[in-house]
mmCIF file of C-alpha atoms in Angstrom:
data_model
loop_
_atom_site.group_PDB
_atom_site.id
_atom_site.type_symbol
_atom_site.label_atom_id
_atom_site.label_comp_id
_atom_site.label_asym_id
_atom_site.label_seq_id
_atom_site.Cartn_x
_atom_site.Cartn_y
_atom_site.Cartn_z
ATOM 1 C CA GLN W 198 131.022 97.032 147.539
ATOM 2 C CA VAL W 199 128.221 97.564 150.033
ATOM 3 C CA GLN W 200 128.205 100.826 151.908
ATOM 4 C CA LEU W 201 125.664 102.209 154.377
ATOM 5 C CA VAL W 202 126.262 105.718 155.689
ATOM 6 C CA GLU W 203 124.018 106.939 158.492
ATOM 7 C CA SER W 204 123.800 110.592 159.467
ATOM 8 C CA GLY W 205 121.641 113.108 161.301
ATOM 9 C CA GLY W 206 122.158 112.091 164.907
ATOM 10 C CA GLY W 207 122.968 114.459 167.732
ATOM 11 C CA LEU W 208 122.011 115.704 171.163
ATOM 12 C CA VAL W 209 118.370 116.657 171.625
ATOM 13 C CA GLN W 210 116.195 117.458 174.613
ATOM 14 C CA PRO W 211 113.294 115.201 175.584
ATOM 15 C CA GLY W 212 110.312 115.983 173.402
ATOM 16 C CA GLY W 213 112.516 117.124 170.541
ATOM 17 C CA SER W 214 112.887 115.831 167.009
ATOM 18 C CA LEU W 215 115.605 114.543 164.721
ATOM 19 C CA ARG W 216 115.687 113.229 161.165
ATOM 20 C CA LEU W 217 118.116 110.464 160.354
ATOM 21 C CA SER W 218 119.300 109.556 156.869
ATOM 22 C CA CYS W 219 120.986 106.464 155.509
ATOM 23 C CA ALA W 220 122.607 106.506 152.077
ATOM 24 C CA ALA W 221 123.093 103.065 150.589
ATOM 25 C CA SER W 222 125.318 101.911 147.748
ATOM 26 C CA GLY W 223 126.360 98.568 146.381
ATOM 27 C CA ILE W 224 122.930 97.018 146.860
ATOM 28 C CA PHE W 225 119.789 96.802 144.747
ATOM 29 C CA PHE W 226 118.147 99.390 146.951
ATOM 30 C CA SER W 227 114.752 99.617 145.295
ATOM 31 C CA ILE W 228 113.975 95.901 145.588
ATOM 32 C CA ASN W 229 114.923 95.588 149.232
ATOM 33 C CA ALA W 230 112.919 96.247 152.336
ATOM 34 C CA MET W 231 114.939 98.740 154.374
ATOM 35 C CA GLY W 232 114.957 99.283 158.077
ATOM 36 C CA TRP W 233 116.398 101.042 161.055
ATOM 37 C CA TYR W 234 117.902 99.345 164.075
ATOM 38 C CA ARG W 235 119.355 100.798 167.253
ATOM 39 C CA GLN W 236 121.718 99.761 170.009
ATOM 40 C CA ALA W 237 121.552 101.429 173.385
ATOM 41 C CA PRO W 238 124.528 101.338 175.773
ATOM 42 C CA GLY W 239 124.840 97.918 177.337
ATOM 43 C CA LYS W 240 122.001 96.446 175.298
ATOM 44 C CA GLU W 241 121.650 94.324 172.197
ATOM 45 C CA ARG W 242 120.787 95.863 168.871
ATOM 46 C CA GLU W 243 117.044 95.991 168.277
ATOM 47 C CA TRP W 244 114.799 96.544 165.306
ATOM 48 C CA VAL W 245 113.025 99.924 165.111
ATOM 49 C CA ALA W 246 111.173 100.248 161.806
ATOM 50 C CA THR W 247 110.824 98.814 158.300
ATOM 51 C CA VAL W 248 109.705 100.232 154.967
ATOM 52 C CA THR W 249 109.022 97.654 152.262
ATOM 53 C CA ARG W 250 109.906 98.136 148.622
ATOM 54 C CA GLY W 251 106.246 98.971 148.099
ATOM 55 C CA GLY W 252 106.274 101.646 150.787
ATOM 56 C CA ASN W 253 104.446 99.779 153.536
ATOM 57 C CA THR W 254 105.759 100.535 157.003
ATOM 58 C CA ASN W 255 106.008 98.700 160.297
ATOM 59 C CA TYR W 256 107.238 99.898 163.689
ATOM 60 C CA ALA W 257 108.357 98.555 167.020
ATOM 61 C CA ASP W 258 105.757 99.235 169.699
ATOM 62 C CA SER W 259 108.202 101.466 171.559
ATOM 63 C CA VAL W 260 108.333 103.998 168.707
ATOM 64 C CA LYS W 261 104.916 103.617 167.088
ATOM 65 C CA GLY W 262 103.190 106.970 166.693
ATOM 66 C CA ARG W 263 106.431 108.909 167.238
ATOM 67 C CA PHE W 264 108.765 107.728 164.464
ATOM 68 C CA THR W 265 108.168 107.685 160.714
ATOM 69 C CA ILE W 266 110.272 105.753 158.225
ATOM 70 C CA ALA W 267 110.408 106.697 154.554
ATOM 71 C CA ARG W 268 112.505 105.917 151.504
ATOM 72 C CA ASP W 269 113.623 107.691 148.344
ATOM 73 C CA ASN W 270 114.560 105.098 145.738
ATOM 74 C CA ALA W 271 115.932 107.744 143.384
ATOM 75 C CA LYS W 272 118.494 108.686 146.025
ATOM 76 C CA ASN W 273 119.026 105.198 147.485
ATOM 77 C CA THR W 274 118.268 106.726 150.864
ATOM 78 C CA VAL W 275 116.087 105.742 153.794
ATOM 79 C CA TYR W 276 115.001 108.212 156.456
ATOM 80 C CA LEU W 277 113.775 108.076 160.020
ATOM 81 C CA GLN W 278 111.840 111.054 161.347
ATOM 82 C CA MET W 279 111.871 110.898 165.122
ATOM 83 C CA ASN W 280 109.471 113.067 167.125
ATOM 84 C CA SER W 281 108.619 113.277 170.828
ATOM 85 C CA LEU W 282 111.995 111.802 171.664
ATOM 86 C CA LYS W 283 112.514 110.188 175.054
ATOM 87 C CA PRO W 284 115.709 109.476 177.002
ATOM 88 C CA GLU W 285 115.173 105.775 176.316
ATOM 89 C CA ASP W 286 115.575 106.489 172.596
ATOM 90 C CA THR W 287 119.253 107.204 173.241
ATOM 91 C CA ALA W 288 121.226 104.782 171.084
ATOM 92 C CA VAL W 289 123.378 104.384 168.023
ATOM 93 C CA TYR W 290 121.047 104.051 165.035
ATOM 94 C CA TYR W 291 121.853 101.882 162.034
ATOM 95 C CA CYS W 292 120.145 101.040 158.777
ATOM 96 C CA ASN W 293 120.167 97.728 156.934
ATOM 97 C CA THR W 294 118.112 95.704 154.550
ATOM 98 C CA VAL W 295 115.357 93.742 156.264
ATOM 99 C CA ARG W 296 114.292 90.126 155.834
ATOM 100 C CA SER W 297 111.602 88.070 157.468
ATOM 101 C CA SER W 298 110.656 88.725 161.082
ATOM 102 C CA ASN W 299 112.385 92.119 160.898
ATOM 103 C CA ARG W 300 115.817 90.547 161.011
ATOM 104 C CA PRO W 301 118.679 92.419 159.334
ATOM 105 C CA GLY W 302 119.345 91.229 155.828
ATOM 106 C CA MET W 303 123.118 91.733 155.811
ATOM 107 C CA ASP W 304 125.961 91.016 158.177
ATOM 108 C CA TYR W 305 127.477 94.316 157.093
ATOM 109 C CA TRP W 306 126.760 97.369 159.258
ATOM 110 C CA GLY W 307 127.708 100.978 158.791
ATOM 111 C CA LYS W 308 129.152 103.122 161.562
ATOM 112 C CA GLY W 309 125.737 104.281 162.697
ATOM 113 C CA THR W 310 124.732 107.674 164.019
ATOM 114 C CA LEU W 311 124.481 108.483 167.712
ATOM 115 C CA VAL W 312 121.264 109.923 169.108
ATOM 116 C CA THR W 313 121.392 111.260 172.638
ATOM 117 C CA VAL W 314 118.176 112.426 174.308
ATOM 118 C CA SER W 315 118.960 114.343 177.450
ATOM 119 C CA SER W 316 118.142 117.580 179.211
#
């Protein structure tokens, strides 16, 4: 049974940092590209970042230079280090496998973790 459990969100001031984690089970984690997506209030879910099974990374322009994605195959966990946070980063963040064109690989989504950037 597939399970994705995101954690690490919270309230942070603009310019602050957070580190998100996503623990995966029920999938062949090490062979999948993994990614982070986010959904802001009133908006559609959007892709944020991808880390391939080989460790290559790719980022949306809106977060490039501020966010870093990483994976630990031994722990079946993917991380998102978020620095220099902006109010427009406020969203619920989700992880998923990633297929071509940065589309999510599964219809299944975890509960996500809420990030609120506000003073």
